[in-house]
């Protein structure tokens, strides 16, 4: 039952509420009527129930204290609506880049026009030429490339289960420096599993990432063994699991999608015990045939235990599970490696504390014979008995498969992962340590502690703390703002309504597609269809690849534009005829250039992409390394074009042929330069020409279209070009090939002596020892 408003409880009977929409806790919370202090965090207000939470069991009576916008859920929604979407790094960089290009265009055209006027060129010719030069220099194809790069990357992300709602989010995700992740359902499976069993003084770990019962196979108890052996002849750990299967109010049913898998209905803790038992061969229906149940004591918060009475042969047995302290009150003995001994409460409590220190939820188990008359009266069953304490089970919301490795990959990529959860501090710390987010000694900052910090103190705290627990929506928003104030580009994950404000405030909001609420998905930029942190890392990789391709296309466009900036003023200063007609400049930029820059959007990701550090915020579309290469490339292409223009004019005396040769030289320069642009560090000759088939076809098409234009009468008339004699072609190709040699030498030099401010060539400092995989469980004997 979903709670319809915020209520102050007046009476409860075994009332349990799922508050995961607010807290992220995967276990229902026990409610009570005792008042709590006004400053108590929302997750600890046991006397309140809130709109949007779900009643899982029990009954209660309360008075409505808030409805609509005045509820906690309403306040969160208002907080999310009031949070403006931050400007993305790319938007800031594109604005700077546009101003820079505009400045170059104005200066370049101003200089060219001034010299043209000084030498007496007609104003009409200068105007046409200025327009053509502006078209040649300005990368008009960049907006198309930008959109196409993001669209292609969004499609690639969708194939990896990340749906992009805002195209700009593709690049922003690639520049992320901090990922603030929720715990429940993102880092973990949002499914309780049995982590370990402590029985007869020995610990058995059950840490399979899929079902929490990897080593339950070593306990396998065939049904005929249950008939053959008495309860006390079973292995100690099997006795614990058998008790957990019997004293259980949950049910396992076939999953709708497939009959091969089971899903649980009921309390998550009971479901975890049933699953662990089933993997040990203790299927509930089969166990109950051997140990038929004759009475049930259901769990209630006040009792702190649940129990059943079963017939074991001719004897009635009470099987109980619950809080370890409560179960010990019902026992006079305990199972030891050598048999049964008087109860050692100190040793049992120490074992329970060790499990709890790992962030586990700990349950105690006991069993023993009872008198027939006791089984007939509930009051008698609630009294202490001379039971035998069987052992403990530690349960947890197990981490998702692959998350530990994904976090290690983030670390290698220079991305810091922080956990922001509403769950308990001990649980958060244990999961974080297991996943490699933070060592236990780094500490956990709780919501109560965070509340006492000023904004400046919080900015310092978020530099060192990577785990935040018992955090409320407003506090999660403060954490995001503190990280941003420190210059971080923040991606935040969330699935609940409580996550919406932080999702909107972060540069990238990532919502869960399966478990996420509509409010969270609306506030997010990206939606994960599998609710898996591993998918976020895959999306970051695609985002980095998208910006890489945008940068490659921009370098290609700007470097050819730079050649024009050098060619035109030189021709005017040298008192030469202009090497290009305005129509030829348009042809160069819109036709031959236009095919190849668009094809750069389909460039595959470079190896080592996730070993680079995140791109600095202050760095523009082109890095210092690429500006250096742009200047060098522009000079080489300009020099080669001017040389062939002058040589052809001297050799043939035909100005139109000289201009045709200059135009063709620039076209072939572009064909070679687009190959250089495919990687800022790798040699062109180490890349397959067909790894980007679209680009391969685009280069051939651009060259073919240009050659056809030289020989078709209509294009000869429009572009004022002539067929080029066959003997000139080798000279054109040889000169154009100098750009390959130049850029290859530049790459070689920068590989050996990289720039300190080069993002492309950078790699994060990784530990000398490789990241270790998650520890595998082993049975302790």
PDB file of C-alpha atoms in Angstrom, residues 619-714:
ATOM      1  CA  UNK A 619      41.242  23.650 -22.291  1.00  0.00           C
ATOM      2  CA  UNK A 620      39.342  24.612 -25.430  1.00  0.00           C
ATOM      3  CA  UNK A 621      38.062  22.615 -28.368  1.00  0.00           C
ATOM      4  CA  UNK A 622      41.633  22.395 -29.652  1.00  0.00           C
ATOM      5  CA  UNK A 623      44.382  21.552 -27.211  1.00  0.00           C
ATOM      6  CA  UNK A 624      47.723  23.416 -27.202  1.00  0.00           C
ATOM      7  CA  UNK A 625      49.214  20.433 -29.035  1.00  0.00           C
ATOM      8  CA  UNK A 626      46.651  20.725 -31.844  1.00  0.00           C
ATOM      9  CA  UNK A 627      46.976  24.513 -32.088  1.00  0.00           C
ATOM     10  CA  UNK A 628      50.696  23.938 -32.542  1.00  0.00           C
ATOM     11  CA  UNK A 629      49.976  21.372 -35.265  1.00  0.00           C
ATOM     12  CA  UNK A 630      47.344  23.629 -36.863  1.00  0.00           C
ATOM     13  CA  UNK A 631      49.895  26.426 -37.266  1.00  0.00           C
ATOM     14  CA  UNK A 632      52.490  24.025 -38.689  1.00  0.00           C
ATOM     15  CA  UNK A 633      49.998  22.360 -41.067  1.00  0.00           C
ATOM     16  CA  UNK A 634      48.622  25.684 -42.255  1.00  0.00           C
ATOM     17  CA  UNK A 635      52.102  26.953 -43.102  1.00  0.00           C
ATOM     18  CA  UNK A 636      53.040  23.771 -45.002  1.00  0.00           C
ATOM     19  CA  UNK A 637      49.776  23.669 -46.992  1.00  0.00           C
ATOM     20  CA  UNK A 638      49.997  27.387 -47.742  1.00  0.00           C
ATOM     21  CA  UNK A 639      53.625  27.124 -48.869  1.00  0.00           C
ATOM     22  CA  UNK A 640      52.900  24.128 -51.112  1.00  0.00           C
ATOM     23  CA  UNK A 641      49.852  25.773 -52.676  1.00  0.00           C
ATOM     24  CA  UNK A 642      51.647  29.078 -53.301  1.00  0.00           C
ATOM     25  CA  UNK A 643      54.656  27.279 -54.785  1.00  0.00           C
ATOM     26  CA  UNK A 644      52.559  25.339 -57.319  1.00  0.00           C
ATOM     27  CA  UNK A 645      50.455  28.404 -58.131  1.00  0.00           C
ATOM     28  CA  UNK A 646      53.584  30.445 -58.899  1.00  0.00           C
ATOM     29  CA  UNK A 647      55.294  27.564 -60.736  1.00  0.00           C
ATOM     30  CA  UNK A 648      52.269  26.872 -62.979  1.00  0.00           C
ATOM     31  CA  UNK A 649      51.777  30.562 -63.724  1.00  0.00           C
ATOM     32  CA  UNK A 650      55.436  30.919 -64.751  1.00  0.00           C
ATOM     33  CA  UNK A 651      55.488  27.652 -66.721  1.00  0.00           C
ATOM     34  CA  UNK A 652      52.247  28.059 -68.669  1.00  0.00           C
ATOM     35  CA  UNK A 653      51.300  31.727 -68.380  1.00  0.00           C
ATOM     36  CA  UNK A 654      47.678  30.675 -67.772  1.00  0.00           C
ATOM     37  CA  UNK A 655      46.173  32.284 -64.637  1.00  0.00           C
ATOM     38  CA  UNK A 656      43.073  30.048 -64.745  1.00  0.00           C
ATOM     39  CA  UNK A 657      45.228  26.902 -64.947  1.00  0.00           C
ATOM     40  CA  UNK A 658      47.421  28.169 -62.096  1.00  0.00           C
ATOM     41  CA  UNK A 659      44.325  28.736 -59.986  1.00  0.00           C
ATOM     42  CA  UNK A 660      43.023  25.268 -60.929  1.00  0.00           C
ATOM     43  CA  UNK A 661      46.324  23.715 -59.852  1.00  0.00           C
ATOM     44  CA  UNK A 662      46.254  25.678 -56.576  1.00  0.00           C
ATOM     45  CA  UNK A 663      42.668  24.560 -55.933  1.00  0.00           C
ATOM     46  CA  UNK A 664      43.473  20.921 -56.710  1.00  0.00           C
ATOM     47  CA  UNK A 665      46.562  21.060 -54.501  1.00  0.00           C
ATOM     48  CA  UNK A 666      44.418  22.235 -51.603  1.00  0.00           C
ATOM     49  CA  UNK A 667      41.890  19.449 -52.268  1.00  0.00           C
ATOM     50  CA  UNK A 668      44.610  16.775 -52.123  1.00  0.00           C
ATOM     51  CA  UNK A 669      46.168  18.458 -49.096  1.00  0.00           C
ATOM     52  CA  UNK A 670      42.766  18.048 -47.446  1.00  0.00           C
ATOM     53  CA  UNK A 671      42.569  14.381 -48.439  1.00  0.00           C
ATOM     54  CA  UNK A 672      45.914  13.724 -46.753  1.00  0.00           C
ATOM     55  CA  UNK A 673      45.220  16.011 -43.793  1.00  0.00           C
ATOM     56  CA  UNK A 674      42.004  14.203 -42.885  1.00  0.00           C
ATOM     57  CA  UNK A 675      44.103  11.064 -42.457  1.00  0.00           C
ATOM     58  CA  UNK A 676      46.484  12.988 -40.194  1.00  0.00           C
ATOM     59  CA  UNK A 677      43.508  14.180 -38.152  1.00  0.00           C
ATOM     60  CA  UNK A 678      42.364  10.634 -37.313  1.00  0.00           C
ATOM     61  CA  UNK A 679      44.691  10.588 -34.312  1.00  0.00           C
ATOM     62  CA  UNK A 680      46.631  13.275 -32.522  1.00  0.00           C
ATOM     63  CA  UNK A 681      49.307  10.832 -31.338  1.00  0.00           C
ATOM     64  CA  UNK A 682      49.241   7.662 -33.453  1.00  0.00           C
ATOM     65  CA  UNK A 683      50.850   7.391 -36.863  1.00  0.00           C
ATOM     66  CA  UNK A 684      48.485   7.329 -39.824  1.00  0.00           C
ATOM     67  CA  UNK A 685      50.326   4.272 -41.100  1.00  0.00           C
ATOM     68  CA  UNK A 686      49.410   2.290 -37.979  1.00  0.00           C
ATOM     69  CA  UNK A 687      45.684   2.743 -38.641  1.00  0.00           C
ATOM     70  CA  UNK A 688      43.643   0.723 -41.096  1.00  0.00           C
ATOM     71  CA  UNK A 689      42.248   2.921 -43.886  1.00  0.00           C
ATOM     72  CA  UNK A 690      38.950   1.017 -43.701  1.00  0.00           C
ATOM     73  CA  UNK A 691      38.490   1.104 -39.920  1.00  0.00           C
ATOM     74  CA  UNK A 692      36.322   4.142 -40.702  1.00  0.00           C
ATOM     75  CA  UNK A 693      34.616   3.043 -43.902  1.00  0.00           C
ATOM     76  CA  UNK A 694      32.518   6.207 -44.084  1.00  0.00           C
ATOM     77  CA  UNK A 695      35.652   8.370 -44.131  1.00  0.00           C
ATOM     78  CA  UNK A 696      37.335   6.099 -46.681  1.00  0.00           C
ATOM     79  CA  UNK A 697      34.368   6.506 -49.032  1.00  0.00           C
ATOM     80  CA  UNK A 698      34.152  10.262 -48.302  1.00  0.00           C
ATOM     81  CA  UNK A 699      37.798  10.843 -49.273  1.00  0.00           C
ATOM     82  CA  UNK A 700      37.370   8.922 -52.527  1.00  0.00           C
ATOM     83  CA  UNK A 701      34.104  10.735 -53.229  1.00  0.00           C
ATOM     84  CA  UNK A 702      35.582  14.186 -52.538  1.00  0.00           C
ATOM     85  CA  UNK A 703      38.513  13.525 -54.840  1.00  0.00           C
ATOM     86  CA  UNK A 704      36.285  11.970 -57.519  1.00  0.00           C
ATOM     87  CA  UNK A 705      33.836  14.884 -57.440  1.00  0.00           C
ATOM     88  CA  UNK A 706      36.672  17.386 -57.774  1.00  0.00           C
ATOM     89  CA  UNK A 707      38.311  15.559 -60.682  1.00  0.00           C
ATOM     90  CA  UNK A 708      34.926  15.334 -62.415  1.00  0.00           C
ATOM     91  CA  UNK A 709      34.451  19.079 -61.878  1.00  0.00           C
ATOM     92  CA  UNK A 710      37.692  19.738 -63.776  1.00  0.00           C
ATOM     93  CA  UNK A 711      36.346  18.040 -66.901  1.00  0.00           C
ATOM     94  CA  UNK A 712      32.593  18.749 -66.902  1.00  0.00           C
ATOM     95  CA  UNK A 713      31.695  21.870 -68.915  1.00  0.00           C
ATOM     96  CA  UNK A 714      29.083  23.121 -66.449  1.00  0.00           C
TER      97      UNK A 714
END
